[in-house]
């Protein structure tokens, strides 16, 4: 029988000064109760301060003073037993009125307990898939696709190498945010996310290929990647020269992904926007290339 984990998520609006200590106290309260009832500890806990750019990790911009004056706590917990999560849901309700000063209320009311369903993905040969087409309950056709021009072999990612045409790219004293040179779009693929980057002009593309490597993107999102093996490479880059684009796949970057994730962005929709702050450095005046 499969094990179904239960989770609950909560958002609190509060003044910044009390946020960090407050979130620790919330966890400890229910842990004391778990110990008294003989329950295990949480399987996972995710606490974020929305409004502090916490998802940016080391790339967050410094705010005036010690941070923003108001923020939202995102608090999500995971446990093997539904009753344990119900305790969290029940005991967290008084936070709206009796916790640290500055809490203005619970966003969305009392948090709900819901099961965590984790999908498992695998590849299956397309040639083994039989497609039957029915209309009004009657079988009308069996679709057979011509697969003579396809292969079951997976597409190989770009191997990191400095190409001859990139070696000769001129350098310079200028630096640009990626947003100045490219568009981005991101989304989820299970527990992985992909980020598409398309150059705003074909002449920018070689500089993006040279600077925006898989290693550079992995370092940028290091705080969000969950490495299972030491030295494991979690970012793969694919080149799309026809549209002057790059596609990055970030493995194990969503904390489980979808409804299995406790994060505030379980589908990586903000990853593309976050990457727009990446700095393209030591390049010539690229704007002059297209004037």
Tab-separated table of C-alpha atoms in Angstrom:
chain	number	residue	atom	x	y	z
A	1	UNK	CA	0.000	0.000	0.000
A	2	UNK	CA	1.533	3.346	-1.011
A	3	UNK	CA	2.405	5.847	1.689
A	4	UNK	CA	0.449	9.078	1.258
A	5	UNK	CA	2.034	12.053	2.974
A	6	UNK	CA	-0.079	14.967	4.156
A	7	UNK	CA	0.809	18.631	3.996
A	8	UNK	CA	-0.584	21.993	5.031
A	9	UNK	CA	0.354	25.476	3.905
A	10	UNK	CA	-0.144	28.819	5.630
A	11	UNK	CA	0.469	32.474	4.794
A	12	UNK	CA	0.734	35.176	7.458
A	13	UNK	CA	0.961	38.927	6.955
A	14	UNK	CA	3.265	40.493	9.548
A	15	UNK	CA	5.825	43.160	10.279
A	16	UNK	CA	9.355	42.213	9.228
A	17	UNK	CA	11.168	42.591	12.550
A	18	UNK	CA	9.424	39.615	14.188
A	19	UNK	CA	9.347	37.230	11.246
A	20	UNK	CA	12.496	35.138	11.725
A	21	UNK	CA	12.030	34.366	15.411
A	22	UNK	CA	8.301	33.910	14.979
A	23	UNK	CA	8.549	31.175	12.383
A	24	UNK	CA	10.902	29.135	14.595
A	25	UNK	CA	8.516	29.337	17.540
A	26	UNK	CA	5.610	28.096	15.383
A	27	UNK	CA	7.508	24.938	14.498
A	28	UNK	CA	8.605	24.198	18.044
A	29	UNK	CA	5.098	24.498	19.499
A	30	UNK	CA	3.701	21.645	17.424
A	31	UNK	CA	6.873	19.576	17.796
A	32	UNK	CA	6.392	19.570	21.566
A	33	UNK	CA	2.848	18.296	21.035
A	34	UNK	CA	4.057	15.623	18.600
A	35	UNK	CA	6.526	14.379	21.190
A	36	UNK	CA	3.784	14.108	23.808
A	37	UNK	CA	1.514	12.186	21.404
A	38	UNK	CA	4.259	9.887	20.142
A	39	UNK	CA	4.263	11.258	16.574
A	40	UNK	CA	7.388	11.464	14.443
A	41	UNK	CA	8.851	14.815	13.502
A	42	UNK	CA	7.788	16.540	10.289
A	43	UNK	CA	8.999	14.859	7.109
A	44	UNK	CA	9.761	18.286	5.696
A	45	UNK	CA	9.276	21.941	6.584
A	46	UNK	CA	9.535	24.906	4.247
A	47	UNK	CA	9.466	28.472	5.581
A	48	UNK	CA	9.874	31.480	3.321
A	49	UNK	CA	9.563	35.207	3.899
A	50	UNK	CA	7.697	36.490	0.855
A	51	UNK	CA	8.728	40.065	0.212
A	52	UNK	CA	12.343	39.609	1.294
A	53	UNK	CA	13.503	38.135	-2.051
A	54	UNK	CA	14.372	34.949	-0.169
A	55	UNK	CA	13.904	32.851	-3.312
A	56	UNK	CA	16.758	34.820	-4.911
A	57	UNK	CA	19.165	33.409	-2.317
A	58	UNK	CA	22.532	35.193	-2.488
A	59	UNK	CA	21.294	37.307	-5.414
A	60	UNK	CA	18.654	39.150	-3.362
A	61	UNK	CA	18.996	42.919	-3.439
A	62	UNK	CA	19.756	44.609	-0.132
A	63	UNK	CA	16.804	46.580	1.136
A	64	UNK	CA	16.932	49.783	3.147
A	65	UNK	CA	17.718	48.985	6.803
A	66	UNK	CA	17.311	45.361	7.836
A	67	UNK	CA	14.724	44.482	5.234
A	68	UNK	CA	11.188	45.361	4.124
A	69	UNK	CA	8.783	46.722	6.710
A	70	UNK	CA	6.079	44.199	5.889
A	71	UNK	CA	6.175	40.690	4.503
A	72	UNK	CA	4.288	37.408	4.295
A	73	UNK	CA	5.405	34.170	5.943
A	74	UNK	CA	4.975	31.081	3.754
A	75	UNK	CA	4.947	28.116	6.131
A	76	UNK	CA	4.375	24.585	4.797
A	77	UNK	CA	4.818	21.274	6.620
A	78	UNK	CA	4.835	17.627	5.562
A	79	UNK	CA	4.088	14.615	7.756
A	80	UNK	CA	3.324	10.917	7.356
A	81	UNK	CA	0.213	11.124	9.556
A	82	UNK	CA	-2.831	13.221	8.758
A	83	UNK	CA	-3.668	13.802	12.441
A	84	UNK	CA	-0.260	15.367	13.031
A	85	UNK	CA	-0.808	17.908	10.247
A	86	UNK	CA	-4.283	18.599	11.608
A	87	UNK	CA	-2.627	19.611	14.877
A	88	UNK	CA	-0.505	22.112	12.958
A	89	UNK	CA	-3.584	23.438	11.167
A	90	UNK	CA	-5.483	23.842	14.431
A	91	UNK	CA	-2.700	25.299	16.577
A	92	UNK	CA	-1.504	27.810	13.993
A	93	UNK	CA	-4.884	29.592	13.872
A	94	UNK	CA	-4.227	31.709	17.023
A	95	UNK	CA	-1.208	33.182	15.229
A	96	UNK	CA	-3.549	35.759	13.732
A	97	UNK	CA	-4.285	37.303	17.113
A	98	UNK	CA	-1.890	36.022	19.771
A	99	UNK	CA	1.534	35.697	18.197
A	100	UNK	CA	4.283	38.298	17.981
A	101	UNK	CA	3.254	41.961	17.564
A	102	UNK	CA	2.670	43.078	14.020
A	103	UNK	CA	0.807	40.052	12.666
A	104	UNK	CA	-2.219	41.329	10.801
A	105	UNK	CA	-3.944	38.086	9.845
A	106	UNK	CA	-3.965	34.747	8.067
A	107	UNK	CA	-4.131	34.846	4.294
A	108	UNK	CA	-6.922	32.558	3.166
A	109	UNK	CA	-7.958	31.555	6.679
A	110	UNK	CA	-7.146	28.315	8.467
A	111	UNK	CA	-4.759	26.156	6.386
A	112	UNK	CA	-6.189	22.966	4.914
A	113	UNK	CA	-4.690	19.495	5.138
A	114	UNK	CA	-4.186	17.824	1.778
A	115	UNK	CA	-2.435	14.679	0.499
A	116	UNK	CA	0.933	14.977	-1.240
A	117	UNK	CA	0.925	13.012	-4.490
A	118	UNK	CA	4.342	12.517	-6.051
A	119	UNK	CA	4.400	11.592	-9.752
A	120	UNK	CA	7.036	9.262	-11.147
A	121	UNK	CA	8.115	9.817	-14.757
A	122	UNK	CA	9.671	7.377	-17.175
A	123	UNK	CA	10.278	7.083	-20.917
A	124	UNK	CA	8.318	4.584	-22.993
A	125	UNK	CA	9.058	3.798	-26.666
A	126	UNK	CA	6.637	5.672	-28.873
A	127	UNK	CA	6.531	2.788	-31.337
A	128	UNK	CA	4.890	0.623	-28.657
A	129	UNK	CA	1.969	3.012	-28.203
A	130	UNK	CA	-1.201	1.976	-30.032
A	131	UNK	CA	-3.695	4.770	-30.678
A	132	UNK	CA	-7.340	3.789	-31.198
A	133	UNK	CA	-9.774	6.507	-32.242
A	134	UNK	CA	-13.422	6.257	-31.175
A	135	UNK	CA	-16.399	8.411	-32.209
A	136	UNK	CA	-19.790	8.054	-30.542
A	137	UNK	CA	-18.561	4.914	-28.850
A	138	UNK	CA	-17.568	3.254	-32.136
A	139	UNK	CA	-14.015	2.392	-33.149
A	140	UNK	CA	-13.299	4.219	-36.404
A	141	UNK	CA	-9.553	4.048	-36.841
A	142	UNK	CA	-6.261	2.834	-35.438
A	143	UNK	CA	-3.672	5.547	-35.899
A	144	UNK	CA	-0.238	4.340	-36.961
A	145	UNK	CA	2.440	6.996	-37.066
A	146	UNK	CA	5.350	6.749	-39.476
A	147	UNK	CA	8.343	6.365	-37.162
A	148	UNK	CA	10.891	5.491	-39.839
A	149	UNK	CA	12.532	8.889	-39.482
A	150	UNK	CA	12.627	8.930	-35.669
A	151	UNK	CA	14.876	7.369	-33.066
A	152	UNK	CA	14.398	6.244	-29.480
A	153	UNK	CA	17.846	7.558	-28.610
A	154	UNK	CA	17.639	10.573	-26.275
A	155	UNK	CA	18.865	13.927	-27.502
A	156	UNK	CA	22.355	14.650	-26.222
A	157	UNK	CA	22.867	17.957	-24.434
A	158	UNK	CA	25.555	20.361	-25.539
A	159	UNK	CA	28.980	19.344	-24.326
A	160	UNK	CA	30.699	22.292	-22.680
A	161	UNK	CA	33.442	23.446	-25.003
A	162	UNK	CA	34.846	26.747	-26.118
A	163	UNK	CA	34.128	26.882	-29.820
A	164	UNK	CA	36.554	28.588	-32.153
A	165	UNK	CA	34.055	31.311	-33.039
A	166	UNK	CA	33.518	32.064	-29.351
A	167	UNK	CA	37.221	32.230	-28.557
A	168	UNK	CA	37.620	35.169	-30.890
A	169	UNK	CA	34.723	37.176	-29.507
A	170	UNK	CA	35.953	40.642	-28.544
A	171	UNK	CA	35.852	41.560	-24.874
A	172	UNK	CA	35.340	44.928	-23.263
A	173	UNK	CA	34.596	46.888	-20.084
A	174	UNK	CA	30.808	46.710	-20.319
A	175	UNK	CA	28.331	44.655	-18.288
A	176	UNK	CA	24.654	44.002	-18.945
A	177	UNK	CA	21.770	42.404	-17.122
A	178	UNK	CA	20.508	39.417	-19.070
A	179	UNK	CA	17.201	41.269	-19.443
A	180	UNK	CA	18.969	43.833	-21.638
A	181	UNK	CA	20.012	41.119	-24.076
A	182	UNK	CA	17.385	38.385	-23.905
A	183	UNK	CA	13.852	37.273	-23.094
A	184	UNK	CA	13.160	34.375	-20.723
A	185	UNK	CA	10.333	31.988	-19.931
A	186	UNK	CA	10.268	29.151	-17.407
A	187	UNK	CA	8.062	26.329	-16.143
A	188	UNK	CA	8.012	22.898	-14.553
A	189	UNK	CA	8.764	19.402	-15.797
A	190	UNK	CA	7.993	17.236	-12.761
A	191	UNK	CA	10.640	18.024	-10.157
A	192	UNK	CA	12.729	19.795	-12.779
A	193	UNK	CA	12.309	23.222	-14.297
A	194	UNK	CA	13.340	24.528	-17.651
A	195	UNK	CA	14.270	28.079	-18.567
A	196	UNK	CA	14.154	29.259	-22.149
A	197	UNK	CA	16.393	32.181	-23.094
A	198	UNK	CA	16.049	33.918	-26.467
A	199	UNK	CA	18.399	36.670	-27.588
A	200	UNK	CA	16.805	40.031	-28.335
A	201	UNK	CA	19.071	40.297	-31.379
A	202	UNK	CA	21.064	37.655	-33.308
A	203	UNK	CA	24.318	39.539	-32.653
A	204	UNK	CA	23.839	39.029	-28.896
A	205	UNK	CA	23.584	35.264	-29.229
A	206	UNK	CA	27.325	34.413	-29.311
A	207	UNK	CA	27.889	36.357	-26.090
A	208	UNK	CA	25.005	34.542	-24.416
A	209	UNK	CA	26.419	31.169	-25.490
A	210	UNK	CA	29.847	32.062	-24.157
A	211	UNK	CA	28.741	33.469	-20.797
A	212	UNK	CA	25.487	31.695	-19.977
A	213	UNK	CA	26.873	28.180	-19.600
A	214	UNK	CA	25.228	25.295	-17.774
A	215	UNK	CA	27.797	25.692	-14.988
A	216	UNK	CA	27.046	29.412	-14.657
A	217	UNK	CA	23.297	28.827	-14.395
A	218	UNK	CA	23.806	25.980	-11.910
A	219	UNK	CA	25.899	28.258	-9.728
A	220	UNK	CA	23.264	30.992	-9.948
A	221	UNK	CA	20.459	28.680	-8.766
A	222	UNK	CA	22.590	26.640	-6.370
A	223	UNK	CA	20.410	27.596	-3.391
A	224	UNK	CA	17.350	25.965	-4.998
A	225	UNK	CA	18.910	22.736	-6.325
A	226	UNK	CA	18.785	19.517	-4.306
A	227	UNK	CA	21.837	17.403	-5.090
A	228	UNK	CA	21.448	13.656	-4.455
A	229	UNK	CA	25.066	12.725	-5.226
A	230	UNK	CA	28.267	14.703	-4.562
A	231	UNK	CA	29.547	16.385	-7.691
A	232	UNK	CA	26.312	15.729	-9.589
A	233	UNK	CA	25.627	18.165	-12.444
A	234	UNK	CA	22.036	19.358	-12.166
A	235	UNK	CA	21.786	21.824	-15.054
A	236	UNK	CA	21.868	20.857	-18.717
A	237	UNK	CA	21.952	23.357	-21.581
A	238	UNK	CA	20.524	22.834	-25.058
A	239	UNK	CA	21.207	25.212	-27.951
A	240	UNK	CA	18.497	26.340	-30.355
A	241	UNK	CA	20.454	28.346	-32.957
A	242	UNK	CA	17.476	28.624	-35.306
A	243	UNK	CA	15.753	30.988	-32.896
A	244	UNK	CA	18.949	32.232	-31.205
A	245	UNK	CA	17.872	30.526	-28.026
A	246	UNK	CA	19.176	28.438	-25.137
A	247	UNK	CA	17.130	26.009	-23.078
A	248	UNK	CA	18.264	25.090	-19.570
A	249	UNK	CA	16.908	22.085	-17.673
A	250	UNK	CA	17.342	22.380	-13.885
A	251	UNK	CA	16.996	18.961	-12.278
A	252	UNK	CA	15.713	18.552	-8.709
A	253	UNK	CA	14.994	22.269	-8.488
A	254	UNK	CA	11.365	22.414	-7.335
A	255	UNK	CA	11.342	20.611	-3.993
A	256	UNK	CA	9.309	17.762	-5.477
A	257	UNK	CA	7.419	19.835	-8.024
A	258	UNK	CA	3.708	20.581	-8.347
A	259	UNK	CA	1.525	19.461	-5.456
A	260	UNK	CA	4.437	17.455	-4.009
A	261	UNK	CA	6.357	20.672	-3.296
A	262	UNK	CA	6.134	22.822	-0.180
A	263	UNK	CA	7.589	25.867	-1.916
A	264	UNK	CA	5.742	29.038	-2.834
A	265	UNK	CA	6.784	28.573	-6.495
A	266	UNK	CA	6.380	24.810	-7.020
A	267	UNK	CA	6.390	25.129	-10.814
A	268	UNK	CA	9.422	27.372	-11.262
A	269	UNK	CA	7.378	30.050	-13.017
A	270	UNK	CA	9.584	32.790	-11.521
A	271	UNK	CA	12.919	31.179	-12.460
A	272	UNK	CA	13.057	32.942	-15.810
A	273	UNK	CA	12.457	36.330	-14.196
A	274	UNK	CA	15.120	35.613	-11.585
A	275	UNK	CA	17.660	34.752	-14.274
A	276	UNK	CA	17.116	38.135	-15.933
A	277	UNK	CA	19.320	39.654	-13.200
A	278	UNK	CA	22.283	37.509	-14.305
A	279	UNK	CA	25.238	39.722	-15.232
A	280	UNK	CA	26.881	39.398	-18.671
A	281	UNK	CA	30.290	40.911	-17.938
A	282	UNK	CA	33.496	41.892	-19.757
A	283	UNK	CA	31.849	42.481	-23.121
A	284	UNK	CA	32.092	45.345	-25.600
A	285	UNK	CA	29.350	47.886	-26.178
A	286	UNK	CA	26.774	45.421	-27.506
A	287	UNK	CA	24.117	48.067	-28.047
A	288	UNK	CA	26.337	49.701	-30.637
A	289	UNK	CA	26.292	46.484	-32.680
A	290	UNK	CA	22.650	46.959	-33.614
A	291	UNK	CA	22.485	50.742	-33.957
